[in-house]
Structures are given as structure tokens and as C-alpha cells.
Amino acid sequence: LQSLDLEDQLKELTFDMVICFNPNDNDLFKKTVLHSGKLVLIASKENPPKEGIFKLSRIQNQPFIKIKNLKTNEAQNNLDDVLNKESIAVNWVAETETIQVAKAMVEKGSGYSIIDDFSAKIYGDKISIREIEPEIGYQICMISNKEKPLSVKAQSFIIYLENLAGNINKFVEG
């Protein structure tokens, strides 16, 4: 399920809690930020950009793979909004639902993609990673519905994740 679908399921009380990418702010939810990061450019090791920080204004004419649900919440910049604001026309050669498929296409040389730094770090040995400018942030959050009483096991898991959150950031930062 995509992040928005997970939020809908939480509203319908289907789940005790969900972990998702950039949930919308909602008074109905209790939100715990597990990780905050920024989006990065990934390229094949054979064809990385020359510069250390990739300026989004240079995207034009480069083949890009779009990830359908790579959105940021209202408090942060959205990749599509940044591209529109800067009048940047992107050469989208493919669109995928998942970061994993985009990463596999990039690895094979099909183009570049923009993904979160957490996922990029996991896949880092087979791809080239560059920071982007302007910087676009994101959050991985655990959310629960305040109106649904949580089971003891769900409460224990939430406490575990809250304690783990700092270690996730240390993993990404190296």
C-alpha cells in the first residue's frame, strides 16, 4: 500500500499503527518521526554526474525514472512542486510505483532517479549517490489513530520503535 492508502486504513481503524513516508498532518493521528532525511539523486556507477551536488536545474535532457508516490508532506517541498516552480522540464523515460524498481533501472543504466537517502544508503554499493539542490526533505513516521485503543503488543512495539529511531539516523549518517 502507498502512504496515503495506509493513512486511510488507519482512519478506518483497520490497523493499530502504520509506518509510512511523509504522512499528512492530521489531528486524528499520533505521529512519531522515526527518521528525517533528504532526497538524493541516484545514477549508475558507469554514468554518474560529474558534480558532487546535482542542481535540479541541470535535469533537462537527462533521462529520469519517476517514482509515483515519492511525495513530501505539506510542511516540506514536494519534488514536483520544486520542478514546476523552477520551470524544469524533466525527461521522464519511465514511471514506477516503487523505489526498488527505480533503483534497479538506474543500476542497469536506464537513467537517473531521485529517492530518499535512507533507501540510497541501503543500495549504495551498486549505484552512485549525489546530493541535490535545492534540498528536499522527508520523514519516515509511525502513526497511530488516537481514537483506537492499542493492544499491549502494539504499545510495546511502538515503544521499541521510538527507542530505535535514533539508531536509524545514525545508520544513514554513517
PDB file of N, CA, C and O in Angstrom, residues 6-73:
ATOM      1  N   LEU A   6      -2.316   3.815   3.376  1.00  0.00           N
ATOM      2  CA  LEU A   6      -2.100   3.400   4.764  1.00  0.00           C
ATOM      3  C   LEU A   6      -2.795   4.359   5.730  1.00  0.00           C
ATOM      4  O   LEU A   6      -3.406   3.931   6.713  1.00  0.00           O
ATOM      5  N   GLU A   7      -2.719   5.650   5.447  1.00  0.00           N
ATOM      6  CA  GLU A   7      -3.390   6.632   6.292  1.00  0.00           C
ATOM      7  C   GLU A   7      -4.905   6.408   6.280  1.00  0.00           C
ATOM      8  O   GLU A   7      -5.558   6.502   7.321  1.00  0.00           O
ATOM      9  N   ASP A   8      -5.453   6.109   5.104  1.00  0.00           N
ATOM     10  CA  ASP A   8      -6.892   5.829   5.011  1.00  0.00           C
ATOM     11  C   ASP A   8      -7.268   4.604   5.836  1.00  0.00           C
ATOM     12  O   ASP A   8      -8.297   4.594   6.519  1.00  0.00           O
ATOM     13  N   GLN A   9      -6.438   3.564   5.788  1.00  0.00           N
ATOM     14  CA  GLN A   9      -6.700   2.354   6.564  1.00  0.00           C
ATOM     15  C   GLN A   9      -6.661   2.655   8.063  1.00  0.00           C
ATOM     16  O   GLN A   9      -7.433   2.094   8.839  1.00  0.00           O
ATOM     17  N   LEU A  10      -5.779   3.540   8.461  1.00  0.00           N
ATOM     18  CA  LEU A  10      -5.672   3.923   9.865  1.00  0.00           C
ATOM     19  C   LEU A  10      -6.911   4.698  10.308  1.00  0.00           C
ATOM     20  O   LEU A  10      -7.415   4.502  11.419  1.00  0.00           O
ATOM     21  N   LYS A  11      -7.433   5.548   9.437  1.00  0.00           N
ATOM     22  CA  LYS A  11      -8.671   6.294   9.740  1.00  0.00           C
ATOM     23  C   LYS A  11      -9.845   5.334   9.924  1.00  0.00           C
ATOM     24  O   LYS A  11     -10.723   5.564  10.744  1.00  0.00           O
ATOM     25  N   GLU A  12      -9.850   4.260   9.134  1.00  0.00           N
ATOM     26  CA  GLU A  12     -10.941   3.270   9.204  1.00  0.00           C
ATOM     27  C   GLU A  12     -10.732   2.263  10.329  1.00  0.00           C
ATOM     28  O   GLU A  12     -11.484   1.303  10.451  1.00  0.00           O
ATOM     29  N   LEU A  13      -9.676   2.469  11.119  1.00  0.00           N
ATOM     30  CA  LEU A  13      -9.360   1.617  12.269  1.00  0.00           C
ATOM     31  C   LEU A  13      -9.004   0.183  11.867  1.00  0.00           C
ATOM     32  O   LEU A  13      -9.145  -0.751  12.647  1.00  0.00           O
ATOM     33  N   THR A  14      -8.514  -0.001  10.645  1.00  0.00           N
ATOM     34  CA  THR A  14      -8.106  -1.322  10.168  1.00  0.00           C
ATOM     35  C   THR A  14      -6.807  -1.775  10.840  1.00  0.00           C
ATOM     36  O   THR A  14      -6.645  -2.947  11.153  1.00  0.00           O
ATOM     37  N   PHE A  15      -5.886  -0.826  11.062  1.00  0.00           N
ATOM     38  CA  PHE A  15      -4.594  -1.139  11.656  1.00  0.00           C
ATOM     39  C   PHE A  15      -4.438  -0.412  12.988  1.00  0.00           C
ATOM     40  O   PHE A  15      -5.021   0.650  13.193  1.00  0.00           O
ATOM     41  N   ASP A  16      -3.597  -0.979  13.873  1.00  0.00           N
ATOM     42  CA  ASP A  16      -3.254  -0.286  15.115  1.00  0.00           C
ATOM     43  C   ASP A  16      -2.351   0.900  14.821  1.00  0.00           C
ATOM     44  O   ASP A  16      -2.466   1.964  15.420  1.00  0.00           O
ATOM     45  N   MET A  17      -1.419   0.715  13.911  1.00  0.00           N
ATOM     46  CA  MET A  17      -0.477   1.766  13.529  1.00  0.00           C
ATOM     47  C   MET A  17       0.124   1.412  12.188  1.00  0.00           C
ATOM     48  O   MET A  17       0.028   0.274  11.737  1.00  0.00           O
ATOM     49  N   VAL A  18       0.718   2.423  11.544  1.00  0.00           N
ATOM     50  CA  VAL A  18       1.391   2.204  10.269  1.00  0.00           C
ATOM     51  C   VAL A  18       2.707   2.977  10.267  1.00  0.00           C
ATOM     52  O   VAL A  18       2.865   3.957  11.004  1.00  0.00           O
ATOM     53  N   ILE A  19       3.631   2.522   9.453  1.00  0.00           N
ATOM     54  CA  ILE A  19       4.877   3.237   9.219  1.00  0.00           C
ATOM     55  C   ILE A  19       4.834   3.668   7.764  1.00  0.00           C
ATOM     56  O   ILE A  19       4.622   2.843   6.870  1.00  0.00           O
ATOM     57  N   CYS A  20       4.984   4.973   7.541  1.00  0.00           N
ATOM     58  CA  CYS A  20       4.845   5.465   6.175  1.00  0.00           C
ATOM     59  C   CYS A  20       5.761   6.653   5.914  1.00  0.00           C
ATOM     60  O   CYS A  20       6.365   7.215   6.821  1.00  0.00           O
ATOM     61  N   PHE A  21       5.834   7.002   4.656  1.00  0.00           N
ATOM     62  CA  PHE A  21       6.688   8.053   4.136  1.00  0.00           C
ATOM     63  C   PHE A  21       5.884   9.337   4.085  1.00  0.00           C
ATOM     64  O   PHE A  21       4.847   9.395   3.424  1.00  0.00           O
ATOM     65  N   ASN A  22       6.315  10.347   4.823  1.00  0.00           N
ATOM     66  CA  ASN A  22       5.683  11.667   4.809  1.00  0.00           C
ATOM     67  C   ASN A  22       4.169  11.666   5.009  1.00  0.00           C
ATOM     68  O   ASN A  22       3.427  12.080   4.133  1.00  0.00           O
ATOM     69  N   PRO A  23       3.696  11.216   6.160  1.00  0.00           N
ATOM     70  CA  PRO A  23       2.248  11.274   6.376  1.00  0.00           C
ATOM     71  C   PRO A  23       1.764  12.720   6.452  1.00  0.00           C
ATOM     72  O   PRO A  23       2.528  13.621   6.826  1.00  0.00           O
ATOM     73  N   ASN A  24       0.523  12.907   6.073  1.00  0.00           N
ATOM     74  CA  ASN A  24      -0.077  14.229   6.193  1.00  0.00           C
ATOM     75  C   ASN A  24      -0.295  14.551   7.671  1.00  0.00           C
ATOM     76  O   ASN A  24      -0.525  13.656   8.479  1.00  0.00           O
ATOM     77  N   ASP A  25      -0.228  15.828   8.019  1.00  0.00           N
ATOM     78  CA  ASP A  25      -0.553  16.229   9.387  1.00  0.00           C
ATOM     79  C   ASP A  25      -2.041  16.052   9.586  1.00  0.00           C
ATOM     80  O   ASP A  25      -2.852  16.464   8.753  1.00  0.00           O
ATOM     81  N   ASN A  26      -2.407  15.393  10.681  1.00  0.00           N
ATOM     82  CA  ASN A  26      -3.819  15.097  10.943  1.00  0.00           C
ATOM     83  C   ASN A  26      -4.006  15.028  12.455  1.00  0.00           C
ATOM     84  O   ASN A  26      -3.292  14.297  13.140  1.00  0.00           O
ATOM     85  N   ASP A  27      -4.969  15.784  12.982  1.00  0.00           N
ATOM     86  CA  ASP A  27      -5.231  15.795  14.425  1.00  0.00           C
ATOM     87  C   ASP A  27      -5.687  14.433  14.938  1.00  0.00           C
ATOM     88  O   ASP A  27      -5.616  14.165  16.129  1.00  0.00           O
ATOM     89  N   LEU A  28      -6.148  13.570  14.049  1.00  0.00           N
ATOM     90  CA  LEU A  28      -6.621  12.246  14.430  1.00  0.00           C
ATOM     91  C   LEU A  28      -5.465  11.297  14.755  1.00  0.00           C
ATOM     92  O   LEU A  28      -5.645  10.312  15.460  1.00  0.00           O
ATOM     93  N   PHE A  29      -4.258  11.615  14.262  1.00  0.00           N
ATOM     94  CA  PHE A  29      -3.123  10.708  14.397  1.00  0.00           C
ATOM     95  C   PHE A  29      -2.110  11.174  15.429  1.00  0.00           C
ATOM     96  O   PHE A  29      -1.846  12.365  15.566  1.00  0.00           O
ATOM     97  N   LYS A  30      -1.514  10.207  16.101  1.00  0.00           N
ATOM     98  CA  LYS A  30      -0.310  10.441  16.897  1.00  0.00           C
ATOM     99  C   LYS A  30       0.849  10.068  15.981  1.00  0.00           C
ATOM    100  O   LYS A  30       0.878   8.984  15.407  1.00  0.00           O
ATOM    101  N   LYS A  31       1.786  10.990  15.818  1.00  0.00           N
ATOM    102  CA  LYS A  31       2.883  10.772  14.881  1.00  0.00           C
ATOM    103  C   LYS A  31       4.212  10.748  15.627  1.00  0.00           C
ATOM    104  O   LYS A  31       4.502  11.618  16.439  1.00  0.00           O
ATOM    105  N   THR A  32       5.024   9.724  15.327  1.00  0.00           N
ATOM    106  CA  THR A  32       6.383   9.639  15.841  1.00  0.00           C
ATOM    107  C   THR A  32       7.325   9.604  14.639  1.00  0.00           C
ATOM    108  O   THR A  32       7.197   8.725  13.781  1.00  0.00           O
ATOM    109  N   VAL A  33       8.219  10.570  14.564  1.00  0.00           N
ATOM    110  CA  VAL A  33       9.181  10.612  13.474  1.00  0.00           C
ATOM    111  C   VAL A  33      10.294   9.606  13.782  1.00  0.00           C
ATOM    112  O   VAL A  33      10.972   9.720  14.797  1.00  0.00           O
ATOM    113  N   LEU A  34      10.440   8.607  12.919  1.00  0.00           N
ATOM    114  CA  LEU A  34      11.487   7.602  13.081  1.00  0.00           C
ATOM    115  C   LEU A  34      12.786   8.028  12.404  1.00  0.00           C
ATOM    116  O   LEU A  34      13.873   7.679  12.848  1.00  0.00           O
ATOM    117  N   HIS A  35      12.644   8.783  11.322  1.00  0.00           N
ATOM    118  CA  HIS A  35      13.822   9.240  10.584  1.00  0.00           C
ATOM    119  C   HIS A  35      13.446  10.456   9.743  1.00  0.00           C
ATOM    120  O   HIS A  35      12.373  10.489   9.143  1.00  0.00           O
ATOM    121  N   SER A  36      14.319  11.448   9.712  1.00  0.00           N
ATOM    122  CA  SER A  36      14.194  12.595   8.812  1.00  0.00           C
ATOM    123  C   SER A  36      15.411  12.592   7.908  1.00  0.00           C
ATOM    124  O   SER A  36      16.519  12.314   8.364  1.00  0.00           O
ATOM    125  N   GLY A  37      15.196  12.903   6.660  1.00  0.00           N
ATOM    126  CA  GLY A  37      16.315  12.915   5.733  1.00  0.00           C
ATOM    127  C   GLY A  37      16.034  13.813   4.551  1.00  0.00           C
ATOM    128  O   GLY A  37      15.162  14.680   4.608  1.00  0.00           O
ATOM    129  N   LYS A  38      16.778  13.575   3.476  1.00  0.00           N
ATOM    130  CA  LYS A  38      16.596  14.379   2.273  1.00  0.00           C
ATOM    131  C   LYS A  38      16.652  13.480   1.045  1.00  0.00           C
ATOM    132  O   LYS A  38      17.217  12.390   1.082  1.00  0.00           O
ATOM    133  N   LEU A  39      16.064  13.960  -0.015  1.00  0.00           N
ATOM    134  CA  LEU A  39      16.089  13.232  -1.272  1.00  0.00           C
ATOM    135  C   LEU A  39      17.465  13.396  -1.916  1.00  0.00           C
ATOM    136  O   LEU A  39      18.132  14.417  -1.736  1.00  0.00           O
ATOM    137  N   VAL A  40      17.875  12.366  -2.652  1.00  0.00           N
ATOM    138  CA  VAL A  40      19.168  12.372  -3.341  1.00  0.00           C
ATOM    139  C   VAL A  40      18.984  11.857  -4.766  1.00  0.00           C
ATOM    140  O   VAL A  40      17.997  11.204  -5.085  1.00  0.00           O
ATOM    141  N   LEU A  41      19.959  12.156  -5.596  1.00  0.00           N
ATOM    142  CA  LEU A  41      19.983  11.652  -6.970  1.00  0.00           C
ATOM    143  C   LEU A  41      20.760  10.352  -6.984  1.00  0.00           C
ATOM    144  O   LEU A  41      21.821  10.255  -6.370  1.00  0.00           O
ATOM    145  N   ILE A  42      20.230   9.349  -7.680  1.00  0.00           N
ATOM    146  CA  ILE A  42      20.988   8.119  -7.883  1.00  0.00           C
ATOM    147  C   ILE A  42      21.252   7.939  -9.378  1.00  0.00           C
ATOM    148  O   ILE A  42      20.424   8.305 -10.209  1.00  0.00           O
ATOM    149  N   ALA A  43      22.424   7.410  -9.672  1.00  0.00           N
ATOM    150  CA  ALA A  43      22.845   7.171 -11.054  1.00  0.00           C
ATOM    151  C   ALA A  43      23.613   5.858 -11.087  1.00  0.00           C
ATOM    152  O   ALA A  43      24.067   5.365 -10.059  1.00  0.00           O
ATOM    153  N   SER A  44      23.764   5.315 -12.275  1.00  0.00           N
ATOM    154  CA  SER A  44      24.569   4.097 -12.395  1.00  0.00           C
ATOM    155  C   SER A  44      26.029   4.446 -12.102  1.00  0.00           C
ATOM    156  O   SER A  44      26.462   5.585 -12.295  1.00  0.00           O
ATOM    157  N   LYS A  45      26.777   3.475 -11.633  1.00  0.00           N
ATOM    158  CA  LYS A  45      28.210   3.694 -11.356  1.00  0.00           C
ATOM    159  C   LYS A  45      28.958   4.048 -12.637  1.00  0.00           C
ATOM    160  O   LYS A  45      29.965   4.746 -12.595  1.00  0.00           O
ATOM    161  N   GLU A  46      28.467   3.580 -13.807  1.00  0.00           N
ATOM    162  CA  GLU A  46      29.120   3.830 -15.081  1.00  0.00           C
ATOM    163  C   GLU A  46      28.846   5.231 -15.618  1.00  0.00           C
ATOM    164  O   GLU A  46      29.558   5.709 -16.493  1.00  0.00           O
ATOM    165  N   ASN A  47      27.777   5.905 -15.142  1.00  0.00           N
ATOM    166  CA  ASN A  47      27.402   7.198 -15.693  1.00  0.00           C
ATOM    167  C   ASN A  47      26.978   8.177 -14.591  1.00  0.00           C
ATOM    168  O   ASN A  47      25.890   8.734 -14.651  1.00  0.00           O
ATOM    169  N   PRO A  48      27.836   8.418 -13.601  1.00  0.00           N
ATOM    170  CA  PRO A  48      27.450   9.356 -12.543  1.00  0.00           C
ATOM    171  C   PRO A  48      27.618  10.806 -12.997  1.00  0.00           C
ATOM    172  O   PRO A  48      28.454  11.092 -13.862  1.00  0.00           O
ATOM    173  N   PRO A  49      26.829  11.729 -12.421  1.00  0.00           N
ATOM    174  CA  PRO A  49      27.061  13.153 -12.726  1.00  0.00           C
ATOM    175  C   PRO A  49      28.463  13.549 -12.245  1.00  0.00           C
ATOM    176  O   PRO A  49      28.981  12.989 -11.275  1.00  0.00           O
ATOM    177  N   LYS A  50      29.058  14.510 -12.915  1.00  0.00           N
ATOM    178  CA  LYS A  50      30.421  14.917 -12.561  1.00  0.00           C
ATOM    179  C   LYS A  50      30.467  15.692 -11.244  1.00  0.00           C
ATOM    180  O   LYS A  50      31.417  15.578 -10.486  1.00  0.00           O
ATOM    181  N   GLU A  51      29.444  16.507 -10.973  1.00  0.00           N
ATOM    182  CA  GLU A  51      29.459  17.337  -9.784  1.00  0.00           C
ATOM    183  C   GLU A  51      29.040  16.565  -8.534  1.00  0.00           C
ATOM    184  O   GLU A  51      28.309  15.587  -8.617  1.00  0.00           O
ATOM    185  N   GLY A  52      29.530  17.012  -7.383  1.00  0.00           N
ATOM    186  CA  GLY A  52      29.191  16.363  -6.112  1.00  0.00           C
ATOM    187  C   GLY A  52      27.765  16.638  -5.683  1.00  0.00           C
ATOM    188  O   GLY A  52      27.096  15.772  -5.143  1.00  0.00           O
ATOM    189  N   ILE A  53      27.279  17.858  -5.931  1.00  0.00           N
ATOM    190  CA  ILE A  53      25.885  18.213  -5.637  1.00  0.00           C
ATOM    191  C   ILE A  53      25.212  18.493  -6.975  1.00  0.00           C
ATOM    192  O   ILE A  53      25.637  19.363  -7.727  1.00  0.00           O
ATOM    193  N   PHE A  54      24.141  17.735  -7.252  1.00  0.00           N
ATOM    194  CA  PHE A  54      23.443  17.849  -8.532  1.00  0.00           C
ATOM    195  C   PHE A  54      22.366  18.924  -8.428  1.00  0.00           C
ATOM    196  O   PHE A  54      21.463  18.823  -7.613  1.00  0.00           O
ATOM    197  N   LYS A  55      22.480  19.970  -9.236  1.00  0.00           N
ATOM    198  CA  LYS A  55      21.480  21.038  -9.257  1.00  0.00           C
ATOM    199  C   LYS A  55      20.294  20.581 -10.115  1.00  0.00           C
ATOM    200  O   LYS A  55      20.477  20.173 -11.252  1.00  0.00           O
ATOM    201  N   LEU A  56      19.098  20.644  -9.532  1.00  0.00           N
ATOM    202  CA  LEU A  56      17.910  20.193 -10.257  1.00  0.00           C
ATOM    203  C   LEU A  56      17.717  20.953 -11.565  1.00  0.00           C
ATOM    204  O   LEU A  56      17.141  20.425 -12.507  1.00  0.00           O
ATOM    205  N   SER A  57      18.218  22.160 -11.645  1.00  0.00           N
ATOM    206  CA  SER A  57      18.100  22.927 -12.889  1.00  0.00           C
ATOM    207  C   SER A  57      18.847  22.253 -14.046  1.00  0.00           C
ATOM    208  O   SER A  57      18.572  22.533 -15.205  1.00  0.00           O
ATOM    209  N   ARG A  58      19.756  21.325 -13.749  1.00  0.00           N
ATOM    210  CA  ARG A  58      20.505  20.612 -14.792  1.00  0.00           C
ATOM    211  C   ARG A  58      19.798  19.340 -15.254  1.00  0.00           C
ATOM    212  O   ARG A  58      20.314  18.612 -16.094  1.00  0.00           O
ATOM    213  N   ILE A  59      18.626  19.065 -14.715  1.00  0.00           N
ATOM    214  CA  ILE A  59      17.901  17.838 -15.058  1.00  0.00           C
ATOM    215  C   ILE A  59      17.552  17.775 -16.542  1.00  0.00           C
ATOM    216  O   ILE A  59      17.515  16.716 -17.132  1.00  0.00           O
ATOM    217  N   GLN A  60      17.298  18.914 -17.144  1.00  0.00           N
ATOM    218  CA  GLN A  60      16.782  18.935 -18.503  1.00  0.00           C
ATOM    219  C   GLN A  60      17.640  18.091 -19.441  1.00  0.00           C
ATOM    220  O   GLN A  60      18.853  18.116 -19.383  1.00  0.00           O
ATOM    221  N   ASN A  61      16.970  17.327 -20.264  1.00  0.00           N
ATOM    222  CA  ASN A  61      17.553  16.436 -21.270  1.00  0.00           C
ATOM    223  C   ASN A  61      18.172  15.167 -20.696  1.00  0.00           C
ATOM    224  O   ASN A  61      18.643  14.330 -21.445  1.00  0.00           O
ATOM    225  N   GLN A  62      18.185  15.009 -19.387  1.00  0.00           N
ATOM    226  CA  GLN A  62      18.694  13.778 -18.787  1.00  0.00           C
ATOM    227  C   GLN A  62      17.541  12.781 -18.659  1.00  0.00           C
ATOM    228  O   GLN A  62      16.426  13.172 -18.310  1.00  0.00           O
ATOM    229  N   PRO A  63      17.761  11.499 -18.916  1.00  0.00           N
ATOM    230  CA  PRO A  63      16.684  10.511 -18.758  1.00  0.00           C
ATOM    231  C   PRO A  63      16.443  10.231 -17.267  1.00  0.00           C
ATOM    232  O   PRO A  63      17.373   9.899 -16.538  1.00  0.00           O
ATOM    233  N   PHE A  64      15.185  10.394 -16.842  1.00  0.00           N
ATOM    234  CA  PHE A  64      14.836  10.191 -15.441  1.00  0.00           C
ATOM    235  C   PHE A  64      13.724   9.165 -15.271  1.00  0.00           C
ATOM    236  O   PHE A  64      12.825   9.070 -16.111  1.00  0.00           O
ATOM    237  N   ILE A  65      13.799   8.429 -14.179  1.00  0.00           N
ATOM    238  CA  ILE A  65      12.776   7.457 -13.801  1.00  0.00           C
ATOM    239  C   ILE A  65      12.011   8.052 -12.635  1.00  0.00           C
ATOM    240  O   ILE A  65      12.603   8.396 -11.605  1.00  0.00           O
ATOM    241  N   LYS A  66      10.712   8.192 -12.795  1.00  0.00           N
ATOM    242  CA  LYS A  66       9.874   8.824 -11.778  1.00  0.00           C
ATOM    243  C   LYS A  66       9.289   7.765 -10.847  1.00  0.00           C
ATOM    244  O   LYS A  66       8.848   6.708 -11.293  1.00  0.00           O
ATOM    245  N   ILE A  67       9.288   8.066  -9.569  1.00  0.00           N
ATOM    246  CA  ILE A  67       8.657   7.200  -8.586  1.00  0.00           C
ATOM    247  C   ILE A  67       7.311   7.822  -8.253  1.00  0.00           C
ATOM    248  O   ILE A  67       7.242   8.970  -7.799  1.00  0.00           O
ATOM    249  N   LYS A  68       6.262   7.072  -8.489  1.00  0.00           N
ATOM    250  CA  LYS A  68       4.897   7.605  -8.429  1.00  0.00           C
ATOM    251  C   LYS A  68       4.548   8.236  -7.087  1.00  0.00           C
ATOM    252  O   LYS A  68       3.947   9.297  -7.042  1.00  0.00           O
ATOM    253  N   ASN A  69       4.906   7.607  -5.982  1.00  0.00           N
ATOM    254  CA  ASN A  69       4.427   8.090  -4.690  1.00  0.00           C
ATOM    255  C   ASN A  69       5.537   8.711  -3.850  1.00  0.00           C
ATOM    256  O   ASN A  69       5.515   8.640  -2.643  1.00  0.00           O
ATOM    257  N   LEU A  70       6.518   9.334  -4.465  1.00  0.00           N
ATOM    258  CA  LEU A  70       7.575   9.987  -3.707  1.00  0.00           C
ATOM    259  C   LEU A  70       7.137  11.420  -3.422  1.00  0.00           C
ATOM    260  O   LEU A  70       7.551  12.361  -4.056  1.00  0.00           O
ATOM    261  N   LYS A  71       6.248  11.545  -2.459  1.00  0.00           N
ATOM    262  CA  LYS A  71       5.719  12.866  -2.109  1.00  0.00           C
ATOM    263  C   LYS A  71       6.270  13.271  -0.763  1.00  0.00           C
ATOM    264  O   LYS A  71       6.735  12.462   0.008  1.00  0.00           O
ATOM    265  N   THR A  72       6.211  14.558  -0.501  1.00  0.00           N
ATOM    266  CA  THR A  72       6.560  15.032   0.823  1.00  0.00           C
ATOM    267  C   THR A  72       5.323  15.668   1.424  1.00  0.00           C
ATOM    268  O   THR A  72       4.384  16.030   0.718  1.00  0.00           O
ATOM    269  N   ASN A  73       5.298  15.788   2.745  1.00  0.00           N
ATOM    270  CA  ASN A  73       4.097  16.351   3.364  1.00  0.00           C
ATOM    271  C   ASN A  73       4.015  17.848   3.127  1.00  0.00           C
ATOM    272  O   ASN A  73       4.914  18.457   2.568  1.00  0.00           O
TER     273      ASN A  73
END
